[in-house]
Amino acid sequence: MTLVLEAAAKSALLAFLLLTATAYTVFLERRLLGRFHHRIGPNRVGPWGLLQPLADGIKLLAKEDFMPRAADRVVYLAAPLIVMVAALFAYAVIPFGPPVELFGRRIHLYIANPDAGVLLVLGASSIGVYGLILGGWSSNSKYALLGSLRSAAQVVSYELAWGLSVLSVVLTAGTLRLGGIVEAQRELWFVVKQPLAFVVFFLSALAETNRAPFDLPEAEQELIAGYHTEYGGLKFVMFYIAEYVAIITQSALATLLFFGGWLGPVLPGVVWFLLKTAVFVGVFIWIRATVPRVRYDHLMGLSWKLLIPLALTNLVVTSLFVV
Amino acid sequence: MNRTVRRAMVEGAAILKGLGVTARYLFRRPVTLQYPEQRPRIPPRFKGRHWLTLYEDGDERCVGCELCAIVCPAQAIYVKPAENTPEKRVSKGERYAEEFQINMLRCIFCGFCEEACPTGAIVLGHDFELADYSRQALIYTKEMLTEPYPGASGRDPRREV
């Protein structure tokens, strides 16, 4: 009973923290993009613009809540929910640090620690594709439908390279548990042992999260806003949150799989984990400020002609060394 | 080496170089002007909203010749001239502008009216904050355009033309 209570409390806290973190990731992105572009960025709402996410939230909530007349109502409403829940779900298995003593109890900084933690994260991120496809289809608009197909093709293509690069890490660590993978890096971070896997992982993560230079779902010239063209207000917010949660997820995973997770001197483990994750979020934004959007066939070519063969080769070589 | 791999390496190096450029800008001071608090520096020859200027004795310079309305490429100016009479002298010429309107929504601030004016009556000032809530409010009338006292627009009221 207490275990269930503990899990429920942790889930609620995590959901709250994640949504706040998401809102402030958007703020951080706008401020950082400003500085990268030699300007200031939002600084009017509250001290240093810190209340900007609140203002954005109020604005989005106050927007007209429309629905296309010919839309498939149930699916149309379910799609953003599926995308958001799938994005949040990955956090059930992400460990934030080593266990801590609190109120005389040993508290684990994760909600669940299944044997196949990595597979669960993989699965959760692929469920999100259903939301994209259903959202585009149920809107009953050609633009949204084409946009959703394109996004789905992109996500599926990069999911392959992404999974293969993670597999090399799993092989090196000898476990699918995320906590175990971190512990296996006590001697040496996997970014040193598996540099190729990291490059493939990072590029695929950029494409998976629809970030620049791979933000093709949002090619305004051809498809308006892609799969969420017909969404507005709160339902659009859910797609948006999912996108930013995914960025934090990928940053957290990069930290766990390649940069030693919570391992680090002096500071407590959680702080190290959050620091490393924040740095990755910053790198995502940095790349967005620098690299222009690629063409769609280049996007597909990069995955199928370069990343997947590279990841496969790396996987074969790794397994030869392990066995 | 495989062509795809070689191209990826060349392009990857280029991207890293680009990342270096943006990283440098992260640590520079932004060039942004915090507008309502910090005022922009207006160059002396800036063309802002118009003024109809007065002589030192308070007479209007405009003689209602309509050259500004004729030269205006946006056709934003409307002048209705009237005759000066011994009882009612408004300007120093034979005629004066009974009505003078400029549609600020049409004006392109080219300054041709200023160039065309034979008496130097119409000048472009330095005020650029011209927003308003209705189209009607942006049709400036003679009362709005005439400077409140000689020299208010910044133009020397003793100058001949």
Coordinates of C-alpha atoms in Angstrom, one line a residue:
Chain A
M1 CA 0.0 0.0 0.0
T2 CA 2.7 2.5 1.0
L3 CA 4.6 1.5 -2.2
V4 CA 1.6 2.4 -4.3
L5 CA 1.2 5.7 -2.5
E6 CA 4.9 6.4 -2.9
A7 CA 4.7 5.7 -6.7
A8 CA 1.5 7.8 -7.0
A9 CA 3.2 10.7 -5.2
K10 CA 6.3 10.4 -7.3
S11 CA 4.3 10.3 -10.5
A12 CA 2.3 13.4 -9.6
L13 CA 5.4 15.3 -8.6
L14 CA 7.2 14.2 -11.7
A15 CA 4.4 15.2 -14.0
F16 CA 4.2 18.6 -12.3
L17 CA 8.0 19.2 -12.5
L18 CA 8.1 18.0 -16.1
L19 CA 5.3 20.3 -17.3
T20 CA 7.0 23.2 -15.5
A21 CA 10.4 22.3 -17.0
T22 CA 8.8 22.1 -20.4
A23 CA 7.3 25.6 -20.1
Y24 CA 10.7 26.9 -19.0
T25 CA 12.5 25.0 -21.8
V26 CA 10.4 27.1 -24.2
F27 CA 11.4 30.2 -22.3
L28 CA 15.1 29.2 -22.2
E29 CA 15.0 28.4 -25.9
R30 CA 13.6 31.9 -26.7
R31 CA 16.1 33.7 -24.5
L32 CA 19.1 31.6 -25.8
L33 CA 18.0 31.9 -29.4
G34 CA 17.9 35.7 -28.9
R35 CA 21.4 35.8 -27.6
F36 CA 22.7 33.5 -30.4
H37 CA 21.0 35.9 -32.8
H38 CA 22.6 39.0 -31.2
R39 CA 19.4 40.2 -29.6
I40 CA 17.7 39.9 -26.2
G41 CA 14.6 37.8 -26.4
P42 CA 11.5 38.0 -24.2
N43 CA 12.3 40.1 -21.1
R44 CA 9.1 42.0 -20.4
V45 CA 6.9 39.7 -18.2
G46 CA 8.2 39.6 -14.7
P47 CA 11.9 40.0 -13.7
W48 CA 14.1 38.9 -16.6
G49 CA 11.0 37.8 -18.4
L50 CA 10.7 34.8 -16.0
L51 CA 6.8 34.9 -16.0
Q52 CA 6.8 34.6 -19.8
P53 CA 5.7 30.9 -19.8
L54 CA 2.8 31.9 -17.6
A55 CA 1.7 34.6 -20.1
D56 CA 2.1 32.1 -23.0
G57 CA 0.0 29.6 -21.1
I58 CA -2.8 32.1 -20.5
K59 CA -2.7 33.2 -24.1
L60 CA -2.9 29.6 -25.4
L61 CA -5.7 28.7 -23.0
A62 CA -7.7 31.8 -24.0
K63 CA -7.5 30.9 -27.7
E64 CA -10.5 29.8 -29.7
D65 CA -11.1 26.0 -29.3
F66 CA -12.2 25.1 -32.8
M67 CA -12.6 21.7 -34.5
P68 CA -12.9 21.1 -38.3
R69 CA -16.5 20.3 -39.1
A70 CA -15.7 17.1 -41.1
A71 CA -13.2 15.8 -38.5
D72 CA -13.5 12.4 -36.8
R73 CA -14.4 13.8 -33.4
V74 CA -13.2 11.0 -31.2
V75 CA -9.9 10.4 -32.9
Y76 CA -9.3 14.1 -33.4
L77 CA -9.5 14.6 -29.7
A78 CA -7.6 11.5 -28.8
A79 CA -4.6 12.2 -31.0
P80 CA -3.0 15.0 -29.0
L81 CA -3.6 13.0 -25.8
I82 CA -1.9 9.9 -27.2
V83 CA 1.1 12.0 -28.3
M84 CA 1.4 13.7 -24.9
V85 CA 0.9 10.6 -22.8
A86 CA 3.5 8.7 -24.9
A87 CA 6.0 11.5 -24.4
L88 CA 5.5 11.7 -20.6
F89 CA 5.4 7.9 -20.3
A90 CA 9.1 7.5 -20.9
Y91 CA 9.8 9.2 -17.6
A92 CA 8.3 6.3 -15.7
V93 CA 11.6 4.5 -16.1
I94 CA 14.2 7.2 -16.2
P95 CA 16.3 7.3 -13.1
F96 CA 17.3 10.7 -11.8
G97 CA 20.0 9.7 -9.4
P98 CA 21.1 7.1 -6.9
P99 CA 18.7 6.3 -4.1
V100 CA 18.4 8.9 -1.3
E101 CA 17.6 8.7 2.4
L102 CA 14.6 10.9 3.2
F103 CA 12.4 10.8 6.4
G104 CA 14.2 7.6 7.4
R105 CA 13.2 5.9 4.2
R106 CA 15.2 4.8 1.2
I107 CA 13.6 6.6 -1.8
H108 CA 14.5 5.6 -5.3
L109 CA 14.6 8.5 -7.8
Y110 CA 12.6 6.6 -10.4
I111 CA 9.0 5.4 -10.6
A112 CA 9.8 2.0 -12.0
N113 CA 12.9 0.1 -12.7
P114 CA 12.0 -2.7 -15.1
D115 CA 14.5 -5.1 -16.5
A116 CA 13.9 -3.8 -20.0
G117 CA 14.0 -0.1 -19.2
V118 CA 15.7 0.9 -22.5
L119 CA 13.1 -1.1 -24.5
L120 CA 10.3 0.7 -22.7
V121 CA 11.6 4.1 -23.6
L122 CA 11.9 2.9 -27.2
G123 CA 8.4 1.6 -27.2
A124 CA 7.0 4.7 -25.6
S125 CA 8.5 7.0 -28.2
S126 CA 7.2 4.8 -31.0
I127 CA 3.6 5.0 -29.7
G128 CA 3.8 8.7 -30.2
V129 CA 3.8 8.1 -34.0
Y130 CA 0.2 6.8 -33.7
G131 CA -0.8 10.2 -32.3
L132 CA 0.8 12.0 -35.3
I133 CA -0.8 9.8 -37.9
L134 CA -4.3 9.8 -36.2
G135 CA -4.1 13.6 -35.7
G136 CA -3.3 14.2 -39.3
W137 CA -5.9 11.7 -40.6
S138 CA -8.8 12.7 -38.3
S139 CA -8.4 16.4 -39.2
N140 CA -9.8 15.5 -42.7
S141 CA -7.4 17.9 -44.3
K142 CA -5.0 17.0 -47.1
Y143 CA -2.2 19.2 -45.7
A144 CA -2.5 17.6 -42.2
L145 CA -2.7 14.1 -43.7
L146 CA 0.4 14.6 -45.9
G147 CA 2.2 16.3 -43.0
S148 CA 1.5 13.4 -40.7
L149 CA 2.6 10.8 -43.2
R150 CA 5.8 12.8 -43.7
S151 CA 6.4 13.1 -39.9
A152 CA 5.7 9.5 -39.4
A153 CA 8.1 8.4 -42.1
Q154 CA 10.8 10.6 -40.6
V155 CA 10.3 9.3 -37.0
V156 CA 10.2 5.7 -38.1
S157 CA 13.3 6.1 -40.2
Y158 CA 15.3 7.6 -37.4
E159 CA 13.9 5.3 -34.8
L160 CA 15.9 2.5 -36.5
A161 CA 19.2 4.3 -36.4
W162 CA 18.4 5.5 -32.9
G163 CA 17.6 2.0 -31.6
L164 CA 20.7 0.5 -33.2
S165 CA 23.0 3.0 -31.6
V166 CA 21.3 2.4 -28.2
L167 CA 21.8 -1.3 -28.8
S168 CA 25.6 -0.9 -29.0
V169 CA 25.5 0.8 -25.6
V170 CA 23.3 -2.0 -24.2
L171 CA 25.8 -4.5 -25.5
T172 CA 28.7 -2.7 -23.9
A173 CA 27.0 -2.3 -20.6
G174 CA 25.5 -5.8 -20.6
T175 CA 22.2 -4.7 -19.2
L176 CA 18.9 -3.1 -20.4
R177 CA 18.3 -1.4 -17.1
L178 CA 19.0 2.3 -17.3
G179 CA 20.4 2.4 -13.8
G180 CA 22.8 -0.5 -14.7
I181 CA 24.0 1.3 -17.8
V182 CA 24.9 4.3 -15.7
E183 CA 26.7 2.1 -13.1
A184 CA 28.6 0.4 -16.0
Q185 CA 30.1 3.9 -16.8
R186 CA 31.9 4.3 -13.4
E187 CA 35.3 3.7 -15.1
L188 CA 34.8 5.4 -18.4
W189 CA 31.8 7.2 -20.0
F190 CA 30.4 5.4 -23.0
V191 CA 30.8 8.5 -25.2
V192 CA 34.5 7.6 -25.2
K193 CA 34.0 3.9 -25.6
Q194 CA 31.2 4.3 -28.3
P195 CA 31.8 7.6 -30.0
L196 CA 30.2 6.5 -33.3
A197 CA 27.1 5.3 -31.5
F198 CA 26.9 8.7 -29.8
V199 CA 27.1 10.6 -33.1
V200 CA 24.4 8.4 -34.6
F201 CA 22.3 8.6 -31.4
F202 CA 22.5 12.4 -31.3
L203 CA 21.6 13.0 -34.9
S204 CA 18.7 10.6 -34.7
A205 CA 17.6 12.2 -31.5
L206 CA 17.5 15.6 -33.3
A207 CA 15.4 14.1 -36.0
E208 CA 13.2 12.1 -33.6
T209 CA 12.2 15.3 -31.7
N210 CA 11.6 17.2 -35.0
R211 CA 14.3 19.7 -34.1
A212 CA 16.1 21.9 -36.5
P213 CA 17.8 21.1 -38.9
F214 CA 15.3 18.2 -39.2
D215 CA 12.1 20.1 -38.3
L216 CA 10.4 19.1 -41.5
P217 CA 6.9 18.5 -40.1
E218 CA 6.8 22.3 -39.8
A219 CA 7.8 23.2 -43.4
E220 CA 5.5 26.2 -43.7
Q221 CA 6.1 26.6 -47.4
E222 CA 4.6 23.3 -48.4
L223 CA 2.6 21.9 -45.5
I224 CA 1.7 24.8 -43.2
A225 CA 2.4 23.2 -39.8
G226 CA 2.2 19.5 -40.8
Y227 CA 0.1 17.1 -38.8
H228 CA -1.2 19.7 -36.3
T229 CA -2.3 22.2 -38.9
E230 CA -6.0 21.8 -37.9
Y231 CA -5.3 22.0 -34.1
G232 CA -5.6 25.1 -31.9
G233 CA -5.7 26.2 -28.3
L234 CA -5.3 23.5 -25.7
K235 CA -5.1 20.6 -28.1
F236 CA -2.3 22.3 -29.9
V237 CA -0.6 22.9 -26.6
M238 CA -0.6 19.1 -26.0
F239 CA 1.3 18.5 -29.2
Y240 CA 3.7 21.3 -28.3
I241 CA 4.3 20.0 -24.8
A242 CA 5.0 16.5 -26.2
E243 CA 7.6 18.0 -28.5
Y244 CA 9.4 19.8 -25.7
V245 CA 9.1 16.8 -23.3
A246 CA 10.7 14.7 -26.1
I247 CA 13.7 17.1 -26.2
I248 CA 14.2 16.8 -22.4
T249 CA 13.8 13.0 -22.7
Q250 CA 16.4 12.7 -25.4
S251 CA 18.7 15.0 -23.4
A252 CA 18.2 12.8 -20.3
L253 CA 18.8 9.7 -22.3
A254 CA 22.0 11.1 -23.9
T255 CA 23.1 11.8 -20.3
L256 CA 22.2 8.3 -19.1
L257 CA 23.5 6.3 -22.0
F258 CA 26.7 8.2 -22.9
F259 CA 27.7 10.7 -20.2
G260 CA 27.6 8.7 -17.0
G261 CA 24.1 9.8 -15.8
W262 CA 24.3 11.0 -12.2
L263 CA 28.0 10.0 -11.8
G264 CA 30.2 12.9 -10.9
P265 CA 32.4 14.3 -8.1
V266 CA 31.4 16.6 -5.1
L267 CA 27.8 17.5 -6.1
P268 CA 24.9 15.0 -5.4
G269 CA 23.9 12.7 -8.2
V270 CA 20.6 14.4 -9.0
V271 CA 22.3 17.7 -9.5
W272 CA 24.8 16.1 -11.9
F273 CA 22.1 14.4 -13.8
L274 CA 20.0 17.6 -14.2
L275 CA 23.1 19.7 -15.1
K276 CA 24.1 17.3 -17.9
T277 CA 20.6 17.1 -19.2
A278 CA 20.3 20.9 -19.2
V279 CA 23.6 21.2 -21.2
F280 CA 22.1 18.9 -23.8
V281 CA 18.9 20.9 -24.0
G282 CA 21.2 23.9 -24.6
V283 CA 23.0 22.1 -27.4
F284 CA 19.7 21.3 -29.0
I285 CA 18.9 25.0 -29.0
W286 CA 22.4 25.9 -30.1
I287 CA 22.0 23.7 -33.2
R288 CA 18.6 25.2 -33.9
A289 CA 20.2 28.7 -33.9
T290 CA 22.9 27.6 -36.4
V291 CA 21.9 25.0 -38.9
P292 CA 19.3 25.6 -41.7
R293 CA 16.6 23.1 -42.4
V294 CA 17.6 20.2 -44.7
R295 CA 15.6 19.1 -47.7
Y296 CA 13.3 16.1 -47.2
D297 CA 15.2 13.7 -49.5
H298 CA 18.4 14.6 -47.8
L299 CA 16.8 13.9 -44.4
M300 CA 15.8 10.4 -45.6
G301 CA 19.1 9.8 -47.3
L302 CA 21.0 10.7 -44.2
S303 CA 19.2 8.1 -42.1
W304 CA 19.1 5.2 -44.6
K305 CA 22.4 5.7 -46.4
L306 CA 24.6 6.9 -43.6
L307 CA 23.3 6.5 -40.1
I308 CA 21.7 3.1 -40.3
P309 CA 24.7 1.4 -42.0
L310 CA 27.0 3.2 -39.6
A311 CA 25.0 2.1 -36.6
L312 CA 24.8 -1.5 -37.9
T313 CA 28.6 -1.7 -38.5
N314 CA 29.2 -0.3 -35.1
L315 CA 26.9 -2.8 -33.6
V316 CA 28.6 -5.7 -35.3
V317 CA 32.1 -4.5 -34.3
T318 CA 30.9 -4.0 -30.7
S319 CA 29.4 -7.4 -30.5
L320 CA 32.6 -8.9 -31.8
F321 CA 34.5 -7.2 -29.0
V322 CA 32.0 -8.1 -26.3
V323 CA 31.9 -11.8 -27.3
Chain B
M1 CA 36.3 6.1 -49.2
N2 CA 32.6 5.9 -49.8
R3 CA 31.3 9.1 -51.4
T4 CA 28.4 9.5 -48.9
V5 CA 30.8 9.1 -46.0
R6 CA 33.3 11.6 -47.4
R7 CA 30.6 14.2 -48.1
A8 CA 29.1 13.7 -44.6
M9 CA 32.5 14.4 -43.1
V10 CA 33.1 17.6 -45.1
E11 CA 29.6 18.8 -44.3
G12 CA 30.0 17.9 -40.7
A13 CA 33.1 20.0 -40.4
A14 CA 31.2 22.9 -42.0
I15 CA 28.4 22.5 -39.5
L16 CA 30.9 22.5 -36.6
K17 CA 32.4 25.7 -38.0
G18 CA 29.0 27.3 -38.1
L19 CA 28.3 26.2 -34.5
G20 CA 31.5 28.1 -33.6
V21 CA 30.2 31.3 -35.2
T22 CA 26.9 31.2 -33.3
A23 CA 28.7 30.3 -30.0
R24 CA 30.7 33.5 -30.3
Y25 CA 27.6 35.6 -30.6
L26 CA 26.2 34.0 -27.4
F27 CA 28.8 36.0 -25.4
R28 CA 28.5 39.3 -27.2
R29 CA 26.3 42.1 -26.0
P30 CA 22.9 42.2 -27.8
V31 CA 22.5 45.1 -30.2
T32 CA 18.8 45.4 -29.3
L33 CA 17.5 48.9 -28.3
Q34 CA 15.0 48.6 -25.4
Y35 CA 12.6 50.9 -27.2
P36 CA 10.1 52.6 -24.9
E37 CA 12.8 53.2 -22.3
Q38 CA 15.8 53.8 -24.6
R39 CA 15.1 56.3 -27.3
P40 CA 16.6 55.8 -30.8
R41 CA 19.0 58.5 -32.1
I42 CA 17.2 60.3 -34.9
P43 CA 19.5 61.6 -37.7
P44 CA 19.0 65.3 -38.5
R45 CA 17.6 64.6 -42.0
F46 CA 15.2 62.0 -40.8
K47 CA 11.7 62.3 -42.4
G48 CA 8.9 62.0 -39.8
R49 CA 5.5 63.5 -39.5
H50 CA 4.8 66.8 -41.3
W51 CA 4.4 70.3 -40.0
L52 CA 3.0 73.4 -41.6
T53 CA 5.3 76.1 -40.5
L54 CA 4.7 79.7 -39.5
Y55 CA 6.6 83.0 -40.0
E56 CA 8.0 84.7 -37.0
D57 CA 5.0 87.0 -36.9
G58 CA 2.6 84.1 -36.8
D59 CA 1.5 84.2 -40.5
E60 CA 1.1 80.9 -42.3
R61 CA 3.8 80.1 -44.9
C62 CA 1.4 78.0 -47.0
V63 CA 0.1 79.9 -49.9
G64 CA -2.3 77.2 -51.1
C65 CA -0.5 76.6 -54.4
E66 CA -1.1 72.8 -54.2
L67 CA 2.3 71.9 -55.6
C68 CA 2.8 69.5 -52.7
A69 CA -0.5 67.8 -53.6
I70 CA 0.5 67.5 -57.2
V71 CA 4.0 66.2 -56.6
C72 CA 2.9 63.7 -53.9
P73 CA 3.5 60.2 -55.4
A74 CA 1.0 58.6 -52.9
Q75 CA -1.6 61.3 -53.5
A76 CA -1.9 61.7 -49.7
I77 CA -2.3 65.4 -49.6
Y78 CA -5.4 67.4 -50.1
V79 CA -5.3 71.3 -50.2
K80 CA -8.3 73.5 -50.5
P81 CA -7.1 77.1 -51.2
A82 CA -8.9 80.3 -50.4
E83 CA -8.2 84.0 -51.2
N84 CA -6.7 86.3 -48.6
T85 CA -8.8 89.5 -48.1
P86 CA -7.7 92.8 -46.5
E87 CA -10.0 91.9 -43.5
K88 CA -8.6 88.4 -43.1
R89 CA -4.9 87.9 -43.9
V90 CA -3.7 84.4 -43.1
S91 CA -0.6 84.0 -45.3
K92 CA 1.7 86.5 -47.0
G93 CA 0.7 85.5 -50.6
E94 CA -2.6 86.0 -52.4
R95 CA -4.0 82.7 -51.3
Y96 CA -3.8 80.5 -48.2
A97 CA -4.9 76.9 -47.4
E98 CA -8.4 76.9 -46.0
E99 CA -8.1 73.2 -45.6
F100 CA -5.0 71.0 -45.5
Q101 CA -5.2 67.3 -45.0
I102 CA -2.5 64.6 -45.2
N103 CA -3.6 60.9 -45.1
M104 CA -0.7 59.5 -43.0
L105 CA -1.8 55.9 -44.0
R106 CA -0.9 56.8 -47.6
C107 CA 2.1 59.0 -47.0
I108 CA 5.4 57.2 -47.9
F109 CA 7.6 59.9 -46.2
C110 CA 9.5 60.6 -49.5
G111 CA 9.8 64.3 -48.7
F112 CA 8.8 65.4 -52.2
C113 CA 6.2 67.8 -50.7
E114 CA 9.0 69.5 -48.8
E115 CA 11.1 69.8 -52.0
A116 CA 8.2 71.2 -54.0
C117 CA 7.0 73.8 -51.6
P118 CA 8.0 77.3 -52.9
T119 CA 7.7 78.9 -49.5
G120 CA 9.1 76.1 -47.3
A121 CA 5.8 75.8 -45.6
I122 CA 5.6 72.0 -45.3
V123 CA 8.5 70.3 -43.6
L124 CA 9.0 66.7 -42.3
G125 CA 9.8 66.6 -38.6
H126 CA 11.3 64.0 -36.4
D127 CA 8.2 62.4 -34.8
F128 CA 7.9 58.7 -35.9
E129 CA 5.4 57.4 -33.3
L130 CA 2.3 57.8 -35.5
A131 CA 0.2 54.7 -34.5
D132 CA -3.5 55.1 -33.8
Y133 CA -6.6 53.1 -33.4
S134 CA -8.7 54.2 -36.4
R135 CA -8.2 55.1 -40.0
Q136 CA -10.1 58.4 -39.5
A137 CA -7.6 59.4 -36.8
L138 CA -4.7 59.1 -39.2
I139 CA -6.1 61.7 -41.6
Y140 CA -4.2 64.8 -40.2
T141 CA -6.1 68.0 -40.5
K142 CA -4.8 71.5 -40.8
E143 CA -5.2 72.1 -37.0
M144 CA -3.0 69.0 -36.3
L145 CA -0.4 69.9 -38.9
T146 CA 0.1 73.6 -38.2
E147 CA 2.9 74.1 -35.6
P148 CA 1.5 75.5 -32.3
Y149 CA 4.0 78.4 -32.3
P150 CA 6.6 79.7 -34.8
G151 CA 9.6 77.4 -34.7
A152 CA 7.8 74.5 -32.9
S153 CA 8.7 72.1 -35.6
G154 CA 12.4 72.9 -35.3
R155 CA 12.5 75.0 -38.5
D156 CA 13.9 78.5 -38.1
P157 CA 10.9 80.8 -38.5
R158 CA 13.1 83.6 -39.8
R159 CA 14.3 81.6 -42.8
E160 CA 13.0 82.9 -46.1
V161 CA 12.3 79.6 -48.0

